[in-house]
């Protein structure tokens, strides 16, 4: 009796479909994106986080993208990873949908995904803009929980957040714990969401500590006579004369 060999179907491999993936990275408008997205679907990669991550990133973050399209694609993902969550969170922030940032962050935690250094800056910024004090304090606790208290971008955004909350002592405490105070970190410019500034006249002979948000000068600072302000390493150092 002749033996029959069964051929096992193998799932599509990203290594065999590099060209369409690279094409996604060079999209310039939604018309091109939709064509490449259709190609990805025909290749059986509609549930692949890497392939769809490129689709969703363009739609959510690019100036030529469409956040609604990104959300529809995201909702169809069976097991979205942290990169996909981070991308949509950033898209919400860019569209000034700050409450949605916070809600999606909560969903990310419910899906048992660990946030990373690219998650926290936009979420902290969203809490700051939304004046979501309780949520902001919880996110700060998560920064500590996941060991990212030394990340410059998370620190800067926490300082900015607490300044907006009028919690200047907490902002100063975070600033003092930053050994570098330079905000350096990894990631592209889009990941470097937000910055903060702090001021301290203590190094100029003692006195009251002053902390102000970047681009926001407290009214009483405008009226001080003989005061001086300068930028040092991207941070405001103010002296009240």
PDB file of C-alpha atoms in Angstrom:
ATOM      1  CA  UNK A   1       0.000   0.000   0.000  1.00  0.00           C
ATOM      2  CA  UNK A   2       1.471   3.277  -1.070  1.00  0.00           C
ATOM      3  CA  UNK A   3       2.167   5.678   1.713  1.00  0.00           C
ATOM      4  CA  UNK A   4       0.608   9.079   1.543  1.00  0.00           C
ATOM      5  CA  UNK A   5       2.522  12.057   2.809  1.00  0.00           C
ATOM      6  CA  UNK A   6       0.481  14.863   4.266  1.00  0.00           C
ATOM      7  CA  UNK A   7       1.718  18.360   3.673  1.00  0.00           C
ATOM      8  CA  UNK A   8       1.294  20.524   6.718  1.00  0.00           C
ATOM      9  CA  UNK A   9       0.203  24.062   6.129  1.00  0.00           C
ATOM     10  CA  UNK A  10       2.590  26.520   7.661  1.00  0.00           C
ATOM     11  CA  UNK A  11       1.507  29.913   8.900  1.00  0.00           C
ATOM     12  CA  UNK A  12       2.764  32.933   7.015  1.00  0.00           C
ATOM     13  CA  UNK A  13       6.168  34.088   8.111  1.00  0.00           C
ATOM     14  CA  UNK A  14       7.151  37.719   8.454  1.00  0.00           C
ATOM     15  CA  UNK A  15      10.569  36.884   7.045  1.00  0.00           C
ATOM     16  CA  UNK A  16       8.935  35.930   3.732  1.00  0.00           C
ATOM     17  CA  UNK A  17       6.887  39.117   3.596  1.00  0.00           C
ATOM     18  CA  UNK A  18       9.445  41.798   4.332  1.00  0.00           C
ATOM     19  CA  UNK A  19       8.719  43.823   1.199  1.00  0.00           C
ATOM     20  CA  UNK A  20       5.097  44.727   2.056  1.00  0.00           C
ATOM     21  CA  UNK A  21       6.120  45.501   5.622  1.00  0.00           C
ATOM     22  CA  UNK A  22       8.827  47.867   4.440  1.00  0.00           C
ATOM     23  CA  UNK A  23       6.280  49.431   2.090  1.00  0.00           C
ATOM     24  CA  UNK A  24       4.136  50.251   5.114  1.00  0.00           C
ATOM     25  CA  UNK A  25       7.015  52.184   6.625  1.00  0.00           C
ATOM     26  CA  UNK A  26       7.223  54.421   3.561  1.00  0.00           C
ATOM     27  CA  UNK A  27       3.545  55.343   3.314  1.00  0.00           C
ATOM     28  CA  UNK A  28       2.803  59.031   2.802  1.00  0.00           C
ATOM     29  CA  UNK A  29      -0.997  59.091   2.835  1.00  0.00           C
ATOM     30  CA  UNK A  30      -4.025  57.029   3.797  1.00  0.00           C
ATOM     31  CA  UNK A  31      -4.685  55.874   0.227  1.00  0.00           C
ATOM     32  CA  UNK A  32      -1.296  54.149   0.124  1.00  0.00           C
ATOM     33  CA  UNK A  33      -1.759  52.822   3.634  1.00  0.00           C
ATOM     34  CA  UNK A  34      -5.080  51.198   2.772  1.00  0.00           C
ATOM     35  CA  UNK A  35      -3.561  49.480  -0.265  1.00  0.00           C
ATOM     36  CA  UNK A  36      -0.718  48.044   1.798  1.00  0.00           C
ATOM     37  CA  UNK A  37      -3.133  47.113   4.579  1.00  0.00           C
ATOM     38  CA  UNK A  38      -5.205  45.110   2.079  1.00  0.00           C
ATOM     39  CA  UNK A  39      -2.022  43.346   0.990  1.00  0.00           C
ATOM     40  CA  UNK A  40      -1.226  42.498   4.610  1.00  0.00           C
ATOM     41  CA  UNK A  41      -4.700  41.000   5.022  1.00  0.00           C
ATOM     42  CA  UNK A  42      -4.300  38.876   1.867  1.00  0.00           C
ATOM     43  CA  UNK A  43      -1.009  37.569   3.242  1.00  0.00           C
ATOM     44  CA  UNK A  44      -2.809  36.371   6.368  1.00  0.00           C
ATOM     45  CA  UNK A  45      -1.070  38.846   8.670  1.00  0.00           C
ATOM     46  CA  UNK A  46      -4.131  40.745   9.850  1.00  0.00           C
ATOM     47  CA  UNK A  47      -3.631  39.436  13.403  1.00  0.00           C
ATOM     48  CA  UNK A  48       0.138  39.844  13.503  1.00  0.00           C
ATOM     49  CA  UNK A  49       1.197  42.511  15.990  1.00  0.00           C
ATOM     50  CA  UNK A  50       4.333  43.467  14.079  1.00  0.00           C
ATOM     51  CA  UNK A  51       2.636  43.907  10.723  1.00  0.00           C
ATOM     52  CA  UNK A  52      -0.452  45.613  12.097  1.00  0.00           C
ATOM     53  CA  UNK A  53       1.676  47.709  14.408  1.00  0.00           C
ATOM     54  CA  UNK A  54       3.037  49.482  11.337  1.00  0.00           C
ATOM     55  CA  UNK A  55      -0.465  50.088  10.026  1.00  0.00           C
ATOM     56  CA  UNK A  56      -1.733  51.378  13.347  1.00  0.00           C
ATOM     57  CA  UNK A  57       1.316  53.557  14.000  1.00  0.00           C
ATOM     58  CA  UNK A  58       0.925  55.431  10.724  1.00  0.00           C
ATOM     59  CA  UNK A  59      -2.802  55.938  11.220  1.00  0.00           C
ATOM     60  CA  UNK A  60      -2.579  56.976  14.875  1.00  0.00           C
ATOM     61  CA  UNK A  61       0.488  59.213  14.845  1.00  0.00           C
ATOM     62  CA  UNK A  62       1.245  60.434  11.338  1.00  0.00           C
ATOM     63  CA  UNK A  63      -0.051  63.855  10.311  1.00  0.00           C
ATOM     64  CA  UNK A  64      -1.497  62.134   7.235  1.00  0.00           C
ATOM     65  CA  UNK A  65      -3.063  59.342   9.263  1.00  0.00           C
ATOM     66  CA  UNK A  66      -6.542  58.688  10.585  1.00  0.00           C
ATOM     67  CA  UNK A  67      -7.057  57.852  14.249  1.00  0.00           C
ATOM     68  CA  UNK A  68     -10.502  56.358  13.578  1.00  0.00           C
ATOM     69  CA  UNK A  69      -8.951  53.885  11.126  1.00  0.00           C
ATOM     70  CA  UNK A  70      -6.278  53.037  13.684  1.00  0.00           C
ATOM     71  CA  UNK A  71      -8.908  52.348  16.349  1.00  0.00           C
ATOM     72  CA  UNK A  72     -10.865  50.035  14.055  1.00  0.00           C
ATOM     73  CA  UNK A  73      -7.704  48.075  13.286  1.00  0.00           C
ATOM     74  CA  UNK A  74      -6.722  47.983  16.956  1.00  0.00           C
ATOM     75  CA  UNK A  75     -10.136  46.668  18.018  1.00  0.00           C
ATOM     76  CA  UNK A  76      -9.735  43.710  15.644  1.00  0.00           C
ATOM     77  CA  UNK A  77      -6.430  42.610  17.148  1.00  0.00           C
ATOM     78  CA  UNK A  78      -6.938  39.422  19.200  1.00  0.00           C
ATOM     79  CA  UNK A  79      -3.902  39.965  21.426  1.00  0.00           C
ATOM     80  CA  UNK A  80      -2.521  43.505  21.109  1.00  0.00           C
ATOM     81  CA  UNK A  81       0.914  43.979  22.639  1.00  0.00           C
ATOM     82  CA  UNK A  82       2.357  46.901  24.593  1.00  0.00           C
ATOM     83  CA  UNK A  83       3.583  48.610  21.430  1.00  0.00           C
ATOM     84  CA  UNK A  84       0.067  48.739  20.013  1.00  0.00           C
ATOM     85  CA  UNK A  85      -1.348  50.099  23.262  1.00  0.00           C
ATOM     86  CA  UNK A  86       1.413  52.706  23.478  1.00  0.00           C
ATOM     87  CA  UNK A  87       0.771  53.781  19.902  1.00  0.00           C
ATOM     88  CA  UNK A  88      -2.952  54.311  20.412  1.00  0.00           C
ATOM     89  CA  UNK A  89      -2.311  56.128  23.696  1.00  0.00           C
ATOM     90  CA  UNK A  90       0.035  58.491  21.876  1.00  0.00           C
ATOM     91  CA  UNK A  91      -2.541  58.956  19.146  1.00  0.00           C
ATOM     92  CA  UNK A  92      -5.168  59.889  21.718  1.00  0.00           C
ATOM     93  CA  UNK A  93      -2.782  62.385  23.303  1.00  0.00           C
ATOM     94  CA  UNK A  94      -1.953  64.000  19.960  1.00  0.00           C
ATOM     95  CA  UNK A  95      -5.685  64.344  19.311  1.00  0.00           C
ATOM     96  CA  UNK A  96      -6.165  65.855  22.786  1.00  0.00           C
ATOM     97  CA  UNK A  97      -8.359  62.929  23.854  1.00  0.00           C
ATOM     98  CA  UNK A  98      -6.663  62.773  27.212  1.00  0.00           C
ATOM     99  CA  UNK A  99      -9.375  60.889  29.088  1.00  0.00           C
ATOM    100  CA  UNK A 100      -9.193  58.183  26.442  1.00  0.00           C
ATOM    101  CA  UNK A 101      -5.455  57.873  27.142  1.00  0.00           C
ATOM    102  CA  UNK A 102      -6.175  57.120  30.782  1.00  0.00           C
ATOM    103  CA  UNK A 103      -8.986  54.678  29.991  1.00  0.00           C
ATOM    104  CA  UNK A 104      -6.861  52.779  27.474  1.00  0.00           C
ATOM    105  CA  UNK A 105      -4.012  52.613  29.970  1.00  0.00           C
ATOM    106  CA  UNK A 106      -6.426  51.001  32.445  1.00  0.00           C
ATOM    107  CA  UNK A 107      -7.480  48.521  29.769  1.00  0.00           C
ATOM    108  CA  UNK A 108      -3.824  47.735  29.112  1.00  0.00           C
ATOM    109  CA  UNK A 109      -3.381  46.779  32.757  1.00  0.00           C
ATOM    110  CA  UNK A 110      -6.573  44.715  32.704  1.00  0.00           C
ATOM    111  CA  UNK A 111      -5.141  42.789  29.752  1.00  0.00           C
ATOM    112  CA  UNK A 112      -2.157  41.888  31.973  1.00  0.00           C
ATOM    113  CA  UNK A 113       0.335  43.835  29.868  1.00  0.00           C
ATOM    114  CA  UNK A 114       3.215  45.555  31.621  1.00  0.00           C
ATOM    115  CA  UNK A 115       3.630  49.253  30.804  1.00  0.00           C
ATOM    116  CA  UNK A 116       7.124  50.385  29.857  1.00  0.00           C
ATOM    117  CA  UNK A 117       9.129  53.596  29.569  1.00  0.00           C
ATOM    118  CA  UNK A 118       7.244  54.475  26.386  1.00  0.00           C
ATOM    119  CA  UNK A 119       3.868  54.074  28.088  1.00  0.00           C
ATOM    120  CA  UNK A 120       4.234  56.434  31.003  1.00  0.00           C
ATOM    121  CA  UNK A 121       5.207  59.843  29.523  1.00  0.00           C
ATOM    122  CA  UNK A 122       2.016  60.243  27.438  1.00  0.00           C
ATOM    123  CA  UNK A 123      -0.193  58.786  30.183  1.00  0.00           C
ATOM    124  CA  UNK A 124       1.298  61.126  32.789  1.00  0.00           C
ATOM    125  CA  UNK A 125       0.854  64.032  30.398  1.00  0.00           C
ATOM    126  CA  UNK A 126      -2.781  63.025  29.866  1.00  0.00           C
ATOM    127  CA  UNK A 127      -3.384  63.005  33.622  1.00  0.00           C
ATOM    128  CA  UNK A 128      -1.798  66.438  33.870  1.00  0.00           C
ATOM    129  CA  UNK A 129      -3.854  67.986  31.073  1.00  0.00           C
ATOM    130  CA  UNK A 130      -7.052  66.356  32.376  1.00  0.00           C
ATOM    131  CA  UNK A 131      -6.295  67.498  35.926  1.00  0.00           C
ATOM    132  CA  UNK A 132      -6.853  63.874  36.919  1.00  0.00           C
ATOM    133  CA  UNK A 133      -5.150  64.029  40.310  1.00  0.00           C
ATOM    134  CA  UNK A 134      -6.124  60.602  41.634  1.00  0.00           C
ATOM    135  CA  UNK A 135      -5.263  58.848  38.382  1.00  0.00           C
ATOM    136  CA  UNK A 136      -1.982  60.756  38.164  1.00  0.00           C
ATOM    137  CA  UNK A 137      -0.959  59.631  41.632  1.00  0.00           C
ATOM    138  CA  UNK A 138      -1.805  56.033  40.713  1.00  0.00           C
ATOM    139  CA  UNK A 139       0.270  56.250  37.539  1.00  0.00           C
ATOM    140  CA  UNK A 140       3.162  57.665  39.596  1.00  0.00           C
ATOM    141  CA  UNK A 141       2.884  54.611  41.854  1.00  0.00           C
ATOM    142  CA  UNK A 142       3.039  52.396  38.764  1.00  0.00           C
ATOM    143  CA  UNK A 143       6.201  54.161  37.587  1.00  0.00           C
ATOM    144  CA  UNK A 144       7.795  53.137  40.879  1.00  0.00           C
ATOM    145  CA  UNK A 145       6.309  49.638  40.743  1.00  0.00           C
ATOM    146  CA  UNK A 146       7.825  48.944  37.329  1.00  0.00           C
ATOM    147  CA  UNK A 147      11.210  50.374  38.295  1.00  0.00           C
ATOM    148  CA  UNK A 148      11.142  53.383  35.974  1.00  0.00           C
ATOM    149  CA  UNK A 149      11.668  56.075  38.585  1.00  0.00           C
ATOM    150  CA  UNK A 150      15.040  56.934  37.007  1.00  0.00           C
ATOM    151  CA  UNK A 151      13.664  57.387  33.491  1.00  0.00           C
ATOM    152  CA  UNK A 152      14.221  61.030  32.594  1.00  0.00           C
ATOM    153  CA  UNK A 153      11.113  61.467  30.474  1.00  0.00           C
ATOM    154  CA  UNK A 154       8.814  59.936  33.054  1.00  0.00           C
ATOM    155  CA  UNK A 155      10.405  62.107  35.747  1.00  0.00           C
ATOM    156  CA  UNK A 156      10.043  65.293  33.737  1.00  0.00           C
ATOM    157  CA  UNK A 157       6.401  64.591  33.026  1.00  0.00           C
ATOM    158  CA  UNK A 158       5.750  63.760  36.677  1.00  0.00           C
ATOM    159  CA  UNK A 159       7.290  67.077  37.707  1.00  0.00           C
ATOM    160  CA  UNK A 160       5.157  68.897  35.163  1.00  0.00           C
ATOM    161  CA  UNK A 161       2.057  67.026  36.333  1.00  0.00           C
ATOM    162  CA  UNK A 162       2.534  67.827  40.007  1.00  0.00           C
ATOM    163  CA  UNK A 163       3.197  71.472  39.174  1.00  0.00           C
ATOM    164  CA  UNK A 164      -0.129  71.561  37.339  1.00  0.00           C
ATOM    165  CA  UNK A 165      -1.734  69.952  40.387  1.00  0.00           C
ATOM    166  CA  UNK A 166      -0.144  72.679  42.563  1.00  0.00           C
ATOM    167  CA  UNK A 167       1.741  69.960  44.462  1.00  0.00           C
ATOM    168  CA  UNK A 168       5.055  71.786  44.391  1.00  0.00           C
ATOM    169  CA  UNK A 169       6.652  69.840  47.241  1.00  0.00           C
ATOM    170  CA  UNK A 170       6.106  66.552  45.393  1.00  0.00           C
ATOM    171  CA  UNK A 171       7.436  68.072  42.174  1.00  0.00           C
ATOM    172  CA  UNK A 172      10.539  69.269  44.016  1.00  0.00           C
ATOM    173  CA  UNK A 173      11.004  65.872  45.669  1.00  0.00           C
ATOM    174  CA  UNK A 174      11.024  64.132  42.276  1.00  0.00           C
ATOM    175  CA  UNK A 175      13.402  66.737  40.887  1.00  0.00           C
ATOM    176  CA  UNK A 176      15.848  66.264  43.752  1.00  0.00           C
ATOM    177  CA  UNK A 177      15.862  62.485  43.245  1.00  0.00           C
ATOM    178  CA  UNK A 178      16.885  62.803  39.602  1.00  0.00           C
ATOM    179  CA  UNK A 179      20.660  62.210  39.516  1.00  0.00           C
ATOM    180  CA  UNK A 180      21.135  63.358  35.908  1.00  0.00           C
ATOM    181  CA  UNK A 181      18.555  66.112  35.543  1.00  0.00           C
ATOM    182  CA  UNK A 182      18.998  66.054  31.791  1.00  0.00           C
ATOM    183  CA  UNK A 183      15.929  64.210  30.578  1.00  0.00           C
ATOM    184  CA  UNK A 184      17.981  61.905  28.383  1.00  0.00           C
ATOM    185  CA  UNK A 185      16.495  58.618  27.330  1.00  0.00           C
ATOM    186  CA  UNK A 186      16.020  56.210  24.486  1.00  0.00           C
ATOM    187  CA  UNK A 187      13.385  56.312  21.798  1.00  0.00           C
ATOM    188  CA  UNK A 188      12.473  58.591  18.910  1.00  0.00           C
ATOM    189  CA  UNK A 189      11.276  62.151  19.289  1.00  0.00           C
ATOM    190  CA  UNK A 190       7.643  61.073  19.282  1.00  0.00           C
ATOM    191  CA  UNK A 191       8.282  58.908  22.320  1.00  0.00           C
ATOM    192  CA  UNK A 192       9.759  61.836  24.220  1.00  0.00           C
ATOM    193  CA  UNK A 193       6.342  63.097  25.210  1.00  0.00           C
ATOM    194  CA  UNK A 194       6.369  66.204  27.355  1.00  0.00           C
ATOM    195  CA  UNK A 195       8.939  67.972  29.456  1.00  0.00           C
ATOM    196  CA  UNK A 196       9.060  69.835  32.743  1.00  0.00           C
ATOM    197  CA  UNK A 197      11.009  72.664  34.254  1.00  0.00           C
ATOM    198  CA  UNK A 198      11.906  73.512  37.808  1.00  0.00           C
ATOM    199  CA  UNK A 199      13.364  76.483  39.559  1.00  0.00           C
ATOM    200  CA  UNK A 200      15.398  76.752  42.708  1.00  0.00           C
ATOM    201  CA  UNK A 201      16.997  79.753  44.285  1.00  0.00           C
ATOM    202  CA  UNK A 202      18.491  77.682  47.104  1.00  0.00           C
ATOM    203  CA  UNK A 203      21.773  77.400  45.228  1.00  0.00           C
ATOM    204  CA  UNK A 204      21.897  81.197  45.076  1.00  0.00           C
ATOM    205  CA  UNK A 205      22.164  81.888  48.749  1.00  0.00           C
ATOM    206  CA  UNK A 206      19.113  80.170  50.176  1.00  0.00           C
ATOM    207  CA  UNK A 207      15.492  81.112  50.174  1.00  0.00           C
ATOM    208  CA  UNK A 208      12.192  79.903  48.881  1.00  0.00           C
ATOM    209  CA  UNK A 209      12.080  77.080  46.358  1.00  0.00           C
ATOM    210  CA  UNK A 210      10.286  78.051  43.162  1.00  0.00           C
ATOM    211  CA  UNK A 211       9.009  75.499  40.655  1.00  0.00           C
ATOM    212  CA  UNK A 212       7.259  76.542  37.469  1.00  0.00           C
ATOM    213  CA  UNK A 213       5.975  74.540  34.515  1.00  0.00           C
ATOM    214  CA  UNK A 214       7.699  74.910  31.183  1.00  0.00           C
ATOM    215  CA  UNK A 215       6.273  77.920  29.420  1.00  0.00           C
ATOM    216  CA  UNK A 216       4.086  78.816  32.412  1.00  0.00           C
ATOM    217  CA  UNK A 217       5.242  81.618  34.697  1.00  0.00           C
ATOM    218  CA  UNK A 218       3.399  82.020  37.955  1.00  0.00           C
ATOM    219  CA  UNK A 219       1.796  85.493  38.272  1.00  0.00           C
ATOM    220  CA  UNK A 220       3.868  86.411  41.339  1.00  0.00           C
ATOM    221  CA  UNK A 221       7.065  85.725  39.412  1.00  0.00           C
ATOM    222  CA  UNK A 222       6.191  88.476  36.954  1.00  0.00           C
ATOM    223  CA  UNK A 223       6.022  91.052  39.726  1.00  0.00           C
ATOM    224  CA  UNK A 224       9.266  90.295  41.534  1.00  0.00           C
ATOM    225  CA  UNK A 225      11.764  93.083  41.240  1.00  0.00           C
ATOM    226  CA  UNK A 226      15.417  92.304  40.737  1.00  0.00           C
ATOM    227  CA  UNK A 227      14.691  88.636  40.116  1.00  0.00           C
ATOM    228  CA  UNK A 228      16.587  86.621  37.561  1.00  0.00           C
ATOM    229  CA  UNK A 229      15.779  83.508  35.588  1.00  0.00           C
ATOM    230  CA  UNK A 230      17.881  81.382  33.292  1.00  0.00           C
ATOM    231  CA  UNK A 231      17.714  77.980  31.662  1.00  0.00           C
ATOM    232  CA  UNK A 232      20.240  75.411  32.854  1.00  0.00           C
ATOM    233  CA  UNK A 233      20.157  71.960  31.246  1.00  0.00           C
ATOM    234  CA  UNK A 234      16.628  72.611  30.059  1.00  0.00           C
ATOM    235  CA  UNK A 235      15.372  73.493  33.538  1.00  0.00           C
ATOM    236  CA  UNK A 236      14.307  76.836  34.884  1.00  0.00           C
ATOM    237  CA  UNK A 237      16.453  78.147  37.700  1.00  0.00           C
ATOM    238  CA  UNK A 238      14.897  81.275  39.118  1.00  0.00           C
ATOM    239  CA  UNK A 239      16.352  83.661  41.634  1.00  0.00           C
ATOM    240  CA  UNK A 240      14.198  86.093  43.505  1.00  0.00           C
ATOM    241  CA  UNK A 241      16.183  89.175  44.332  1.00  0.00           C
TER     242      UNK A 241
END
